[in-house]
Amino acid sequence: KSNLPLLRIKDLRMNSAEQFVAESGWPKNAKVGESDIIYTRTGQIGLVFRGRVGILHNNCFKIKPKSVLNSEYLFWWLQSPAFRVRITTLASKAAQPDITHALFKVQPILLPPREYQDKVIALIDAIREEAERLESIYQQKLAALEAFKKSLLHQAFTGKL
């Protein structure tokens, strides 16, 4: 028995763990931690994940940025439309699209100075936090509206309106 999940694309997308692997016997670079960036390379190419712990299925790989590259910046860059279109175009068109490690490694990445990368990430974080705050308010207002609707209907059907 093991509690080390095998991370397939399905598991990454659904944030699930259905299969588990032995504690040893897999390639060293297949193990990922929460801070690692995971990139899908076969079938559904170009999906980017992080925050998972386990062993990667062979349809994904782990990306380790060099020190000149902010990991958060790379995470968002890999999801940019320009990069996704480029990777999709380069993927082989056999039975299913595939991008090799070698082909992936030579792709250009817009590399502004580290200070700029840090500023961009701070801005993205602020926007994400504000979006989450607004979503929470929106959900609260929807719940209040639903309660108001039920109250009105109850009053209407009991003759109290």
CSV table of C-alpha atoms in Angstrom, one decimal, residues 8-145:
chain,number,residue,atom,x,y,z
A,8,ARG,CA,-2.4,11.6,-14.7
A,9,ILE,CA,-3.9,14.5,-16.7
A,10,LYS,CA,-7.3,13.5,-15.5
A,11,ASP,CA,-6.2,13.6,-11.9
A,12,LEU,CA,-4.5,17.0,-12.3
A,13,ARG,CA,-7.6,18.5,-13.9
A,14,MET,CA,-10.0,17.0,-11.4
A,15,ASN,CA,-7.7,17.5,-8.4
A,16,SER,CA,-8.2,13.8,-7.6
A,17,ALA,CA,-6.1,10.7,-6.9
A,18,GLU,CA,-7.4,7.4,-8.1
A,19,GLN,CA,-4.2,5.3,-8.5
A,20,PHE,CA,-1.2,5.1,-6.3
A,21,VAL,CA,2.4,3.9,-6.9
A,22,ALA,CA,5.1,2.2,-4.9
A,23,GLU,CA,7.4,4.3,-2.8
A,24,SER,CA,10.3,3.5,-5.1
A,25,GLY,CA,11.0,2.3,-8.6
A,26,TRP,CA,10.1,5.4,-10.6
A,27,PRO,CA,12.4,8.0,-12.2
A,28,LYS,CA,13.7,10.6,-9.8
A,29,ASN,CA,12.5,13.5,-11.9
A,30,ALA,CA,8.9,12.1,-11.9
A,31,LYS,CA,8.3,13.1,-8.2
A,32,VAL,CA,6.7,16.5,-7.8
A,33,GLY,CA,6.1,18.7,-4.8
A,34,GLU,CA,3.5,21.5,-4.2
A,35,SER,CA,5.8,24.2,-5.6
A,36,ASP,CA,6.7,22.3,-8.8
A,37,ILE,CA,5.3,23.4,-12.1
A,38,ILE,CA,3.7,20.5,-14.1
A,39,TYR,CA,3.2,20.7,-17.8
A,40,THR,CA,1.2,18.3,-19.9
A,41,ARG,CA,3.0,17.0,-23.0
A,42,THR,CA,0.8,14.4,-24.6
A,43,GLY,CA,-2.8,14.4,-25.7
A,44,GLN,CA,-4.0,17.5,-23.9
A,45,ILE,CA,-0.8,19.4,-24.3
A,46,GLY,CA,-0.1,22.7,-22.7
A,47,LEU,CA,-2.0,22.5,-19.5
A,48,VAL,CA,-0.1,23.9,-16.5
A,49,PHE,CA,-0.6,22.9,-12.9
A,50,ARG,CA,1.1,23.2,-9.5
A,51,GLY,CA,0.2,22.5,-5.9
A,52,ARG,CA,0.2,18.7,-6.3
A,53,VAL,CA,2.4,16.1,-4.7
A,54,GLY,CA,2.9,12.7,-6.3
A,55,ILE,CA,4.5,10.9,-9.2
A,56,LEU,CA,3.9,12.2,-12.7
A,57,HIS,CA,2.5,10.0,-15.4
A,58,ASN,CA,4.6,10.0,-18.5
A,59,ASN,CA,2.2,12.4,-20.3
A,60,CYS,CA,3.5,15.2,-18.1
A,61,PHE,CA,6.8,16.7,-17.0
A,62,LYS,CA,8.1,18.9,-14.2
A,63,ILE,CA,9.6,22.3,-15.1
A,64,LYS,CA,12.4,23.7,-13.0
A,65,PRO,CA,13.1,27.4,-13.8
A,66,LYS,CA,16.6,28.8,-13.7
A,67,SER,CA,17.3,31.4,-11.0
A,68,VAL,CA,16.9,34.3,-13.5
A,69,LEU,CA,13.2,33.3,-13.8
A,70,ASN,CA,10.6,33.8,-11.2
A,71,SER,CA,8.7,30.5,-10.8
A,72,GLU,CA,5.3,32.3,-10.6
A,73,TYR,CA,6.2,34.4,-13.7
A,74,LEU,CA,7.0,31.1,-15.6
A,75,PHE,CA,3.7,29.5,-14.4
A,76,TRP,CA,1.7,32.4,-15.9
A,77,TRP,CA,3.9,32.6,-19.0
A,78,LEU,CA,3.3,29.0,-19.9
A,79,GLN,CA,-0.4,29.7,-19.8
A,80,SER,CA,-0.2,32.7,-22.1
A,81,PRO,CA,-2.1,32.4,-25.4
A,82,ALA,CA,1.1,33.1,-27.5
A,83,PHE,CA,3.0,30.3,-25.8
A,84,ARG,CA,0.1,27.9,-26.0
A,85,VAL,CA,-0.4,28.5,-29.7
A,86,ARG,CA,3.3,28.0,-30.4
A,87,ILE,CA,3.4,24.7,-28.5
A,88,THR,CA,0.2,23.5,-30.1
A,89,THR,CA,1.6,24.3,-33.6
A,90,LEU,CA,4.9,22.4,-32.8
A,91,ALA,CA,3.2,19.3,-31.4
A,92,SER,CA,3.4,16.3,-33.7
A,93,LYS,CA,0.1,15.5,-35.4
A,94,ALA,CA,0.3,11.7,-35.1
A,95,ALA,CA,-2.4,9.8,-33.3
A,96,GLN,CA,-2.3,12.4,-30.5
A,97,PRO,CA,-0.4,15.7,-30.1
A,98,ASP,CA,2.9,15.4,-28.3
A,99,ILE,CA,5.6,17.8,-27.4
A,100,THR,CA,9.0,16.4,-26.5
A,101,HIS,CA,11.3,17.6,-23.7
A,102,ALA,CA,13.9,18.6,-26.2
A,103,LEU,CA,11.5,20.7,-28.2
A,104,PHE,CA,10.0,22.3,-25.1
A,105,LYS,CA,13.4,23.3,-23.7
A,106,VAL,CA,14.3,25.4,-26.8
A,107,GLN,CA,11.2,27.5,-26.8
A,108,PRO,CA,11.9,31.2,-26.2
A,109,ILE,CA,10.5,32.8,-23.1
A,110,LEU,CA,10.1,36.6,-22.8
A,111,LEU,CA,12.5,37.3,-20.0
A,112,PRO,CA,12.3,40.8,-18.6
A,113,PRO,CA,14.5,41.7,-15.6
A,114,ARG,CA,13.7,39.8,-12.4
A,115,GLU,CA,12.4,43.0,-10.7
A,116,TYR,CA,9.8,43.4,-13.5
A,117,GLN,CA,8.8,39.7,-13.2
A,118,ASP,CA,8.3,40.2,-9.5
A,119,LYS,CA,6.1,43.3,-10.2
A,120,VAL,CA,4.0,41.5,-12.7
A,121,ILE,CA,3.4,38.6,-10.3
A,122,ALA,CA,2.5,41.1,-7.5
A,123,LEU,CA,0.0,42.7,-9.9
A,124,ILE,CA,-1.5,39.3,-10.9
A,125,ASP,CA,-1.8,38.3,-7.3
A,126,ALA,CA,-3.6,41.5,-6.5
A,127,ILE,CA,-6.0,41.1,-9.4
A,128,ARG,CA,-6.6,37.4,-8.4
A,129,GLU,CA,-7.3,38.4,-4.8
A,130,GLU,CA,-9.7,41.1,-5.9
A,131,ALA,CA,-11.5,38.7,-8.2
A,132,GLU,CA,-11.9,36.2,-5.4
A,133,ARG,CA,-13.2,39.0,-3.1
A,134,LEU,CA,-15.8,40.0,-5.8
A,135,GLU,CA,-16.8,36.4,-6.4
A,136,SER,CA,-17.4,36.0,-2.7
A,137,ILE,CA,-19.6,39.1,-2.6
A,138,TYR,CA,-21.4,37.9,-5.7
A,139,GLN,CA,-22.1,34.5,-4.1
A,140,GLN,CA,-23.4,36.2,-0.9
A,141,LYS,CA,-25.7,38.4,-3.0
A,142,LEU,CA,-27.0,35.5,-4.9
A,143,ALA,CA,-27.8,33.6,-1.7
A,144,ALA,CA,-29.5,36.7,-0.3
A,145,LEU,CA,-31.6,37.1,-3.5
